[in-house]
mmCIF file of C-alpha atoms (C1' of nucleotides) in Angstrom:
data_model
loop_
_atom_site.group_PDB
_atom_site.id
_atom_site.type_symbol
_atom_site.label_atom_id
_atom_site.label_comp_id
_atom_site.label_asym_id
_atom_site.label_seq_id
_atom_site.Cartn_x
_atom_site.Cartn_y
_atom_site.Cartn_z
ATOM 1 C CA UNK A 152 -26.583 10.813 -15.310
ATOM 2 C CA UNK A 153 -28.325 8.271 -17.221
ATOM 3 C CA UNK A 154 -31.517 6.096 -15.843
ATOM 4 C CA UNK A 155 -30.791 2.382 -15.024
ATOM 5 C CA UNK A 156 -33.392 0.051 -16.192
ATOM 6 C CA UNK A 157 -35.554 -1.592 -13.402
ATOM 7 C CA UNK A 158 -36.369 -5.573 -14.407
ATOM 8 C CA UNK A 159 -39.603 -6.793 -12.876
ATOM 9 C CA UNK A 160 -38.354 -9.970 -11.292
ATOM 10 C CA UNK A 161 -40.416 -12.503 -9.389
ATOM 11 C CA UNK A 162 -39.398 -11.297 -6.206
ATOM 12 C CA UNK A 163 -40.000 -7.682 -6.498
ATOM 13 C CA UNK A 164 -43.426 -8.558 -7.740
ATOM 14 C CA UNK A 165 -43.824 -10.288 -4.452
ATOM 15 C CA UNK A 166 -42.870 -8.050 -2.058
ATOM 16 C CA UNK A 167 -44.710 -5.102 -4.152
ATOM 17 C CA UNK A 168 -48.031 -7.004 -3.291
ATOM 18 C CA UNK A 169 -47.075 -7.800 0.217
ATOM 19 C CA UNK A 170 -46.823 -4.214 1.354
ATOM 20 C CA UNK A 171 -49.828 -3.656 -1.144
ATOM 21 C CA UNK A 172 -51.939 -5.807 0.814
ATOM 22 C CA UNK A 173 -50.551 -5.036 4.101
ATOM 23 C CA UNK A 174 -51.571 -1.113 2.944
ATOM 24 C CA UNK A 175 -53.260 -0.520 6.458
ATOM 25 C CA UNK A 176 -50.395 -1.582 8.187
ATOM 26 C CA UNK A 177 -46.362 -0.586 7.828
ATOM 27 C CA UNK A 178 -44.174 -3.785 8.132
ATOM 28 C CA UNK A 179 -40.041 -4.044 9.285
ATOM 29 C CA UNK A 180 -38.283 -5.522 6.133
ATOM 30 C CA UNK A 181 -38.086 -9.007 8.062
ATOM 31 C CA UNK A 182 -41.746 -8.795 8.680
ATOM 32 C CA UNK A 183 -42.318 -8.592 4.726
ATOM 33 C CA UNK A 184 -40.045 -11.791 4.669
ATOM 34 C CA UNK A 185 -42.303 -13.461 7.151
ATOM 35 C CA UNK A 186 -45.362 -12.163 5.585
ATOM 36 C CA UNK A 187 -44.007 -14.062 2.240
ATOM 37 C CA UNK A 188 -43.074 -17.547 3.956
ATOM 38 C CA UNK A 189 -46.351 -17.827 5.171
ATOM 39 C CA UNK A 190 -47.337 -17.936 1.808
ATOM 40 C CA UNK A 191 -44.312 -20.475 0.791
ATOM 41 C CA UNK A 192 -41.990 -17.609 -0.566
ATOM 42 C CA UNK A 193 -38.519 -16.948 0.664
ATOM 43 C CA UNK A 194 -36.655 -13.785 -0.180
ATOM 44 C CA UNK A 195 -32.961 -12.687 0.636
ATOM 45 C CA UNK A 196 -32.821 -10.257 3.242
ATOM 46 C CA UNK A 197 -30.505 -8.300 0.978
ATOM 47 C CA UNK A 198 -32.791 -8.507 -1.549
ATOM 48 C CA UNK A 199 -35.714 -7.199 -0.018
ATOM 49 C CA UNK A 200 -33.629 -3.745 1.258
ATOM 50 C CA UNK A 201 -32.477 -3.263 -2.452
ATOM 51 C CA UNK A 202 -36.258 -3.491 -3.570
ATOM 52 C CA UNK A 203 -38.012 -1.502 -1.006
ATOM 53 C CA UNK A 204 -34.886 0.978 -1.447
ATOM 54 C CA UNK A 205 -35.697 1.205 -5.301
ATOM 55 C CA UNK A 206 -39.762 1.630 -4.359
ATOM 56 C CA UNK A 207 -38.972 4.504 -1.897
ATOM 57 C CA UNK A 208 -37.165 6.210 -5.056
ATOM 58 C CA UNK A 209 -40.172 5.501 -7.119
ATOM 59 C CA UNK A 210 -42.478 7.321 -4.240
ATOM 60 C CA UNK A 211 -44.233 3.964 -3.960
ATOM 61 C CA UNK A 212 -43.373 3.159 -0.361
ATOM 62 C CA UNK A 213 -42.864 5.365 2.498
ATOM 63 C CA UNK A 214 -40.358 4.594 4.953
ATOM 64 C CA UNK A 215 -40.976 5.334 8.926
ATOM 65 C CA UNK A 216 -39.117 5.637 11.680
ATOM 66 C CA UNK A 217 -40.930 3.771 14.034
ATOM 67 C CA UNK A 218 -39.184 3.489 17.431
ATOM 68 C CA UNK A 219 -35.354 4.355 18.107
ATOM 69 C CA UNK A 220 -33.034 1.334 17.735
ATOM 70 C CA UNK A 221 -35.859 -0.547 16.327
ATOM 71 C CA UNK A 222 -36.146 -1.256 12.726
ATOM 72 C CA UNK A 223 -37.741 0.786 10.030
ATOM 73 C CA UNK A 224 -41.269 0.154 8.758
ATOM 74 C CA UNK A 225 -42.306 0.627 5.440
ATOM 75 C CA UNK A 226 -45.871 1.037 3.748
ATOM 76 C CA UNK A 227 -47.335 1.511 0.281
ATOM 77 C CA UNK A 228 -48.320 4.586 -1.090
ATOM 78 C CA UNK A 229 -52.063 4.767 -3.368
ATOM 79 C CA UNK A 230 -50.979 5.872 -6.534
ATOM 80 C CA UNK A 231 -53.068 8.828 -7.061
ATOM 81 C CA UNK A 232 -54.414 8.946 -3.663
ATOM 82 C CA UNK A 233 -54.505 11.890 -1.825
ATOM 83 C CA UNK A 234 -51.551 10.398 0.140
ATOM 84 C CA UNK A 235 -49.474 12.280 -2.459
ATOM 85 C CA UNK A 236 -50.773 15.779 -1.361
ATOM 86 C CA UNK A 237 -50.946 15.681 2.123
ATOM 87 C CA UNK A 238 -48.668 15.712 5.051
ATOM 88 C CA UNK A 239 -48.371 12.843 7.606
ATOM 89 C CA UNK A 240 -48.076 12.244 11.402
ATOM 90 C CA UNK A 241 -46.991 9.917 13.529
ATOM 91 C CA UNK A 242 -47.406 9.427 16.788
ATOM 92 C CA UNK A 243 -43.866 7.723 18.553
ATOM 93 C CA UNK A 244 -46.196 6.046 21.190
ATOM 94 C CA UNK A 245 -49.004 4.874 20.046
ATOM 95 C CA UNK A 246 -48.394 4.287 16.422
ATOM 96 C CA UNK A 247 -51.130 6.321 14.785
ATOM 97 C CA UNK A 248 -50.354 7.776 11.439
ATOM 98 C CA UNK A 249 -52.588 10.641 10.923
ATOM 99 C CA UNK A 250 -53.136 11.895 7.322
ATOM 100 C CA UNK A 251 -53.069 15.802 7.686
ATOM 101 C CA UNK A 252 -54.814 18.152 4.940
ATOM 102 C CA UNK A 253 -53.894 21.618 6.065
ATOM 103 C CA UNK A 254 -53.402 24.818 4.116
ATOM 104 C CA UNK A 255 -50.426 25.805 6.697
ATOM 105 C CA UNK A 256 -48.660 23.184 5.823
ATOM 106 C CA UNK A 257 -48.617 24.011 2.193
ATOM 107 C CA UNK A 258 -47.382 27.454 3.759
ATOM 108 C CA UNK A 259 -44.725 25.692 4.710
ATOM 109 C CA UNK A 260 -43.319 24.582 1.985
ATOM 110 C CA UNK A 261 -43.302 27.864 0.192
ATOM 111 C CA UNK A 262 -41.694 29.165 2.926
ATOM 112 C CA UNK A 263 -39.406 26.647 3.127
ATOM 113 C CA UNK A 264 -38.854 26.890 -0.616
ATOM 114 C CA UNK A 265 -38.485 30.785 -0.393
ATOM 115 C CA UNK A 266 -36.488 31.600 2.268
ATOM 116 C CA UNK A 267 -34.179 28.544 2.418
ATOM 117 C CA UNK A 268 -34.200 27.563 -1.052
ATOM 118 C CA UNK A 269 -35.499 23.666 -0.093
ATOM 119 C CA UNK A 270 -38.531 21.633 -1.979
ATOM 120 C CA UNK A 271 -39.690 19.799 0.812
ATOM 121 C CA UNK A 272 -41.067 16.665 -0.393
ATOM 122 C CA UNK A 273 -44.367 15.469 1.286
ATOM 123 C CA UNK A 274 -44.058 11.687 -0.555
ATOM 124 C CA UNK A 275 -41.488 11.469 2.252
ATOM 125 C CA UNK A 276 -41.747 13.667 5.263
ATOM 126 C CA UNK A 277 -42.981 12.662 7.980
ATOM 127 C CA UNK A 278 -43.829 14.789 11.485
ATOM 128 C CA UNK A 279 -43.026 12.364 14.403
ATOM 129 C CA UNK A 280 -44.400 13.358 17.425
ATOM 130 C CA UNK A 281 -47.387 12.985 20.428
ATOM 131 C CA UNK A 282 -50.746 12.554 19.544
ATOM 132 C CA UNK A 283 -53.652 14.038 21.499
ATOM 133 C CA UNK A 284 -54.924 10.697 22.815
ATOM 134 C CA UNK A 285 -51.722 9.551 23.965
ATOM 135 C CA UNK A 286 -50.871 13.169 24.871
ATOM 136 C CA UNK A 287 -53.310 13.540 27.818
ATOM 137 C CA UNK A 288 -52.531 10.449 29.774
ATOM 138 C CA UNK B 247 -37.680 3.695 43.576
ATOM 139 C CA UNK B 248 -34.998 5.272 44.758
ATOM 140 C CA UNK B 249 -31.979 8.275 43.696
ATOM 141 C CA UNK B 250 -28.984 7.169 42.138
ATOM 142 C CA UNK B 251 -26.165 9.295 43.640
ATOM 143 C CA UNK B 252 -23.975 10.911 40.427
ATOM 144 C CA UNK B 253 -20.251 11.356 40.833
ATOM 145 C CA UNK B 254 -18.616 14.330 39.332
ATOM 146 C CA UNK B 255 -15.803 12.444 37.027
ATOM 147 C CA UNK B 256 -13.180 13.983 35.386
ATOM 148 C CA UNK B 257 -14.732 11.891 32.007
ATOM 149 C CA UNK B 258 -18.424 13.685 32.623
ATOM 150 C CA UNK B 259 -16.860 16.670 33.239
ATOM 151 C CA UNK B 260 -15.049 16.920 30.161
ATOM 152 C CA UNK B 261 -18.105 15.588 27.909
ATOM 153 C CA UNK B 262 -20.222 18.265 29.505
ATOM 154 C CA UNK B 263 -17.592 20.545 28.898
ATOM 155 C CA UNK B 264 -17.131 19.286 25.125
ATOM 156 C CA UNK B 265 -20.865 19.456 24.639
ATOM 157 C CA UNK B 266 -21.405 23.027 26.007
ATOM 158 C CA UNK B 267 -18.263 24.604 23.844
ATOM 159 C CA UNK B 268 -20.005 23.428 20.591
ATOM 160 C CA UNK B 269 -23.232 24.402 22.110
ATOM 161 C CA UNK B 270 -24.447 25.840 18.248
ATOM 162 C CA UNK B 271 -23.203 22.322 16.389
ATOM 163 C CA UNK B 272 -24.903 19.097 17.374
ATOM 164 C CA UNK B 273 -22.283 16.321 18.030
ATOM 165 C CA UNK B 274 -22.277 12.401 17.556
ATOM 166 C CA UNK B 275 -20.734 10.141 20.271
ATOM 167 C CA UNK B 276 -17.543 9.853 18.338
ATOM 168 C CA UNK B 277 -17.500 13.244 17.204
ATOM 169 C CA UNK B 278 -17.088 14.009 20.913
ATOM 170 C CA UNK B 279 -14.482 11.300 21.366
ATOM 171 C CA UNK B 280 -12.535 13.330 18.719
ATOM 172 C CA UNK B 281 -13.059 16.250 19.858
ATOM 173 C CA UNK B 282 -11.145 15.172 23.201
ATOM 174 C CA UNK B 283 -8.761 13.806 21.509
ATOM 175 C CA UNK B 284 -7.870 16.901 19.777
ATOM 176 C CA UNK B 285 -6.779 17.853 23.609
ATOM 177 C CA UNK B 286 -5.276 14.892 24.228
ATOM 178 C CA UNK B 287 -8.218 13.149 26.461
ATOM 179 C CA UNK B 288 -9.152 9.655 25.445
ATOM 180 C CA UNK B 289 -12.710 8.329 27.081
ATOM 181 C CA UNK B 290 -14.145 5.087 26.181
ATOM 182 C CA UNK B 291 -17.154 4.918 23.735
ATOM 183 C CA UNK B 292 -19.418 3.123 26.685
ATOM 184 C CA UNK B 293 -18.551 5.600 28.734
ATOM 185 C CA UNK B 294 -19.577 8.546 26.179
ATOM 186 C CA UNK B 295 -22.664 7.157 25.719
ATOM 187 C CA UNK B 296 -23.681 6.092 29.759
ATOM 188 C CA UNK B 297 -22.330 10.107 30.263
ATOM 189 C CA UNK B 298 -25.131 10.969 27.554
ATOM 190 C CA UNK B 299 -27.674 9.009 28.581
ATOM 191 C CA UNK B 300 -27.705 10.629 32.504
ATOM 192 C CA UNK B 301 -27.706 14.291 30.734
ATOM 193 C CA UNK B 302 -30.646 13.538 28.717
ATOM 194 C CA UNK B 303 -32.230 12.445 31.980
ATOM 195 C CA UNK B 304 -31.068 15.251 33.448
ATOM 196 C CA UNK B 305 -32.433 17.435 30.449
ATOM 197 C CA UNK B 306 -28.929 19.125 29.890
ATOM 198 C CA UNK B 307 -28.755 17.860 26.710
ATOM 199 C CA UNK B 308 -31.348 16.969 23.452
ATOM 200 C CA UNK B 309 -30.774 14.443 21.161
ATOM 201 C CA UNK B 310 -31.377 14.444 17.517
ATOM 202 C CA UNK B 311 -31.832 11.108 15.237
ATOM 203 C CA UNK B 312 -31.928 11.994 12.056
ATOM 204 C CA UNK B 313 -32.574 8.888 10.264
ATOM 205 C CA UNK B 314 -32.513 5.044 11.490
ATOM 206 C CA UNK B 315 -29.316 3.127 11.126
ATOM 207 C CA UNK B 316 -27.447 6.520 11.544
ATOM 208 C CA UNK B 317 -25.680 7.945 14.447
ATOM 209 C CA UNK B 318 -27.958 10.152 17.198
ATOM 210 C CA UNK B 319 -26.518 13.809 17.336
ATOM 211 C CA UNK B 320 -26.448 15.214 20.761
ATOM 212 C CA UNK B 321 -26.600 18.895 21.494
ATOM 213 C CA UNK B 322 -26.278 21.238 24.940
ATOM 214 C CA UNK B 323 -29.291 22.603 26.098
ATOM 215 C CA UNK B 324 -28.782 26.433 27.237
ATOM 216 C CA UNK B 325 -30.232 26.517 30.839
ATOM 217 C CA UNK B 326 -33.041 28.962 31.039
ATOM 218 C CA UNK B 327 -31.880 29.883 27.387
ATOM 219 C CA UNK B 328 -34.796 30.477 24.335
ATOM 220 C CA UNK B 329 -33.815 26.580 23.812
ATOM 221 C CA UNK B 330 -32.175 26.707 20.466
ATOM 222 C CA UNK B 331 -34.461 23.546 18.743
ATOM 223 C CA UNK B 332 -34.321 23.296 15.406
ATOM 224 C CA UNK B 333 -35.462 21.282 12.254
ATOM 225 C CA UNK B 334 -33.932 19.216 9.993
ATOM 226 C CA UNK B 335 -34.060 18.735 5.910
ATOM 227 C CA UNK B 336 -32.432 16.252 3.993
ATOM 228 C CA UNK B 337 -31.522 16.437 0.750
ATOM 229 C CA UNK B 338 -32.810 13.100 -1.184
ATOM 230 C CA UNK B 339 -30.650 13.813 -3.814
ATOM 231 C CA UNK B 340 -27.326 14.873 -2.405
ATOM 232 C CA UNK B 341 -27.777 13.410 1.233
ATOM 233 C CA UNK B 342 -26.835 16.781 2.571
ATOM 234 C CA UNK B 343 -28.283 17.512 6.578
ATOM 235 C CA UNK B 344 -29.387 21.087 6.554
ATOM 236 C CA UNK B 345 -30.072 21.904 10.437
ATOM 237 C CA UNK B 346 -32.910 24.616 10.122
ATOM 238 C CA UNK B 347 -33.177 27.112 12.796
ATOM 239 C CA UNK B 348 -36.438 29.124 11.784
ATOM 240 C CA UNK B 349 -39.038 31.059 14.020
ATOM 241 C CA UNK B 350 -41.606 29.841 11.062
ATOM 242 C CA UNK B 351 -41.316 26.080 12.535
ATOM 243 C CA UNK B 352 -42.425 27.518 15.899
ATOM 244 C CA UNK B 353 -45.522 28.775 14.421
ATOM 245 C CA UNK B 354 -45.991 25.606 13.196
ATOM 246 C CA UNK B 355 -45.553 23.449 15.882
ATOM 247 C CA UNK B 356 -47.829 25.588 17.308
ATOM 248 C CA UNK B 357 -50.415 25.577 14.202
ATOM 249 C CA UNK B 358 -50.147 21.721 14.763
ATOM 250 C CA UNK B 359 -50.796 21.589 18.442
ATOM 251 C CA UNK B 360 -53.358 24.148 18.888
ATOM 252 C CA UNK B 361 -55.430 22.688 15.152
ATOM 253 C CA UNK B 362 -54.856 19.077 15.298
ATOM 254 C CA UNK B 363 -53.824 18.298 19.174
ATOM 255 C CA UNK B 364 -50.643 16.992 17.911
ATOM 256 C CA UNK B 365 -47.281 18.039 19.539
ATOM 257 C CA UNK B 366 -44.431 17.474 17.160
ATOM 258 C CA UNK B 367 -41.499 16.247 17.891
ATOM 259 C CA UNK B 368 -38.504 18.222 16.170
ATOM 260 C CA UNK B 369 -35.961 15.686 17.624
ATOM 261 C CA UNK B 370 -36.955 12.822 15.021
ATOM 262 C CA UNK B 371 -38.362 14.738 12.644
ATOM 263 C CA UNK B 372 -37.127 15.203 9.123
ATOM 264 C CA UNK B 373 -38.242 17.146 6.234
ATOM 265 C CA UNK B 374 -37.069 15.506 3.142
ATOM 266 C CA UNK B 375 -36.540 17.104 -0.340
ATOM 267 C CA UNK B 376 -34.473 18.530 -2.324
ATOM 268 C CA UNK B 377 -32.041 21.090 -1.785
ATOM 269 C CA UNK B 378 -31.204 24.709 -3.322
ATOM 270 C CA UNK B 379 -28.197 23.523 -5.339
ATOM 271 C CA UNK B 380 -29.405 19.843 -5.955
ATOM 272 C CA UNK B 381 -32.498 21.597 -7.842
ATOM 273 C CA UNK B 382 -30.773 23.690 -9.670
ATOM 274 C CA UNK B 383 -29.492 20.977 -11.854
ATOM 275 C "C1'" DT C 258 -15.806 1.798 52.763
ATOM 276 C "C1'" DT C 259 -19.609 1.925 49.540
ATOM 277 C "C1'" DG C 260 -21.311 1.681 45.287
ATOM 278 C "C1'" DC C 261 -21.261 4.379 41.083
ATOM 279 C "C1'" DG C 262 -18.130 5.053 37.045
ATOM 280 C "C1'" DT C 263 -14.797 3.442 33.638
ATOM 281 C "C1'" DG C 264 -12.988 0.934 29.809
ATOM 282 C "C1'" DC C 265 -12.176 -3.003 27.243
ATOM 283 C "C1'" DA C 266 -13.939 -6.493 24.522
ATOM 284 C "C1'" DA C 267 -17.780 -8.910 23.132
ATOM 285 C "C1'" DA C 268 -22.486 -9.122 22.030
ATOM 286 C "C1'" DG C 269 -26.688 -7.367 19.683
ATOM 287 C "C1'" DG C 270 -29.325 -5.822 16.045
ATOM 288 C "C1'" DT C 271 -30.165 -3.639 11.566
ATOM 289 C "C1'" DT C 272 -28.546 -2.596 7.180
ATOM 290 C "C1'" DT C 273 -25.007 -2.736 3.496
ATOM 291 C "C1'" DT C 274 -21.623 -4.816 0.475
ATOM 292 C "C1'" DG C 275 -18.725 -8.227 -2.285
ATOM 293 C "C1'" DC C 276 -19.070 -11.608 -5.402
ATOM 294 C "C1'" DA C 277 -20.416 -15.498 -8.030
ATOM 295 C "C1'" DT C 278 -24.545 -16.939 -10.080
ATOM 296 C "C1'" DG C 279 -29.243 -16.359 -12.001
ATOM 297 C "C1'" DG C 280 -32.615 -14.367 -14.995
ATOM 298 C "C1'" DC C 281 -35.159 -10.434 -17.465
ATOM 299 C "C1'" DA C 282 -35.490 -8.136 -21.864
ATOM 300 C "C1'" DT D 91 -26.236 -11.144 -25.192
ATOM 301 C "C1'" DG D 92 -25.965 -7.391 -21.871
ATOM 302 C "C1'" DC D 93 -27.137 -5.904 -17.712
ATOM 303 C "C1'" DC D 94 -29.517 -5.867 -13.734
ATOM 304 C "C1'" DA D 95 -31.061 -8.761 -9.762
ATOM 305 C "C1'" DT D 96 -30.419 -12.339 -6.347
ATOM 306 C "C1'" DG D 97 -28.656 -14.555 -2.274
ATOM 307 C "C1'" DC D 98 -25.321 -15.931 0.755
ATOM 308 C "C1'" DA D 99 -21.988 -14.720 3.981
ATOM 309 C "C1'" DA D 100 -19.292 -11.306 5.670
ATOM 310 C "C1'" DA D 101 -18.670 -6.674 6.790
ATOM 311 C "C1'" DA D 102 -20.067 -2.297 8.506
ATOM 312 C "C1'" DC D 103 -22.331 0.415 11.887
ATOM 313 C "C1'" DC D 104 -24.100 2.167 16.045
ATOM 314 C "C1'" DT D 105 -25.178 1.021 20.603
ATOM 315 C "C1'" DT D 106 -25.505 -1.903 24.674
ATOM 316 C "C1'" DT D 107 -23.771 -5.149 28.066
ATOM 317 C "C1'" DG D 108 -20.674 -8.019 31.176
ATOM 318 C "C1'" DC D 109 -17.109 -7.740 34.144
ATOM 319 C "C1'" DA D 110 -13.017 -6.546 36.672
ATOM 320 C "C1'" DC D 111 -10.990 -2.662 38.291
ATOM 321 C "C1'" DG D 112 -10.885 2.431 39.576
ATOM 322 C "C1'" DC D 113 -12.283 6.227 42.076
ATOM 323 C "C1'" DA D 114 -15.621 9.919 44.138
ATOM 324 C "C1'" DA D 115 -17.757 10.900 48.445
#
DNA sequence: TTGCGTGCAAAGGTTTTGCATGGCA
DNA sequence: TGCCATGCAAAACCTTTGCACGCAA
């Protein structure tokens, strides 16, 4: 099992700083390619899967499952940030993403680890669900 | 807005039927195509997945989608059963679905709604890590 | 008889792959 | 120079849709 080496090409560059200033949002792999012609760039479709496939491996993007049968979004991770600790939610209807600091959750994962022999990783879980606002309509 | 009348086919019968025996596996569309083959039925795919789509309606039967691109597991819902739900991990490593049937996610689906008015959603969620023999390694 | 159901093929949409070429180190 | 990356088109995949025909009630 040896490491490959990863070449910092022009267009990884790019699309690294598109979802790094797009942080607040989470854009569809053809929105990152729209993002980037506005600017005068064009990127392969193919290529910008195999990046933001290689950046998920890194734990530098997280990838969401935004609606069913709708494409996936993806969204840069703060290096350091307290992203890396916590636990995320997201509500299916409204979009929210709420950042969740919670000592059960770290419960969790030692259970998880203990009884069924799992490291959950929190870089890229996330709990899908209903928010309260959207909840009590 | 008005009632659709539903027939009683043989095709929904047997899908129904199909679904209920392998009431403790979840099932794709085509799994269940196969599955009827094995007894020598043959339904068309449109027709699997129009059948699916009324029993989810109906609330007969819960549907699981594990990740985007994939294909949405379907599983029988025990009538006035304890509602066998369960939770999902994914190994990042090996790829391997482990379907998780814990009374420690209850608690936490309830930790989550009662502490942060959020009601998970255990039919699109995924925990993602690594798994007991992966780590090992 | 009415109108829902079926099944085929085709369409739709997202993501992946094959392959020749390009470019980082 | 040796690999990895790129980009195009094509393929792969799952799911939905259009339409003529079938069948439950």
């Amino acid at each position: 099992m040896k490491e490959q080496k990863i070449y910092r090409t022009r267009q990884r560059l790019q699309i690294m700083e598109c979802i790094a200033l797009n942080r607040e949002k989470h854009l569809t792999a053809d929105e990152i390619r729209e993002e980037l012609k506005k600017i005068g760039v064009e990127i392969g479709k193919s290529t910008v899967y195999r990046a933001l496939e290689k950046l998920i491996a890194e734990g530098r993007v997280r990838k969401y499952i935004a609606e069913e049968g709708k494409s996936a979004c993806y969204q840069y991770i703060d290096e350091g940030g307290d992203c890396v600790r916590h636990f995320h939610l997201k509500c299916t209807r409204c979009g929210r993403l709420i950042h969740l600091e919670c000592d059960f959750l770290k419960d969790l994962e030692r259970h998880i680890f203990e009884h069924h022999r799992f490291t959950v990783d929190n870089t890229r879980t996330v709990l899908y669900g209903i928010c309260g606002d959207c909840g009590n309509e």
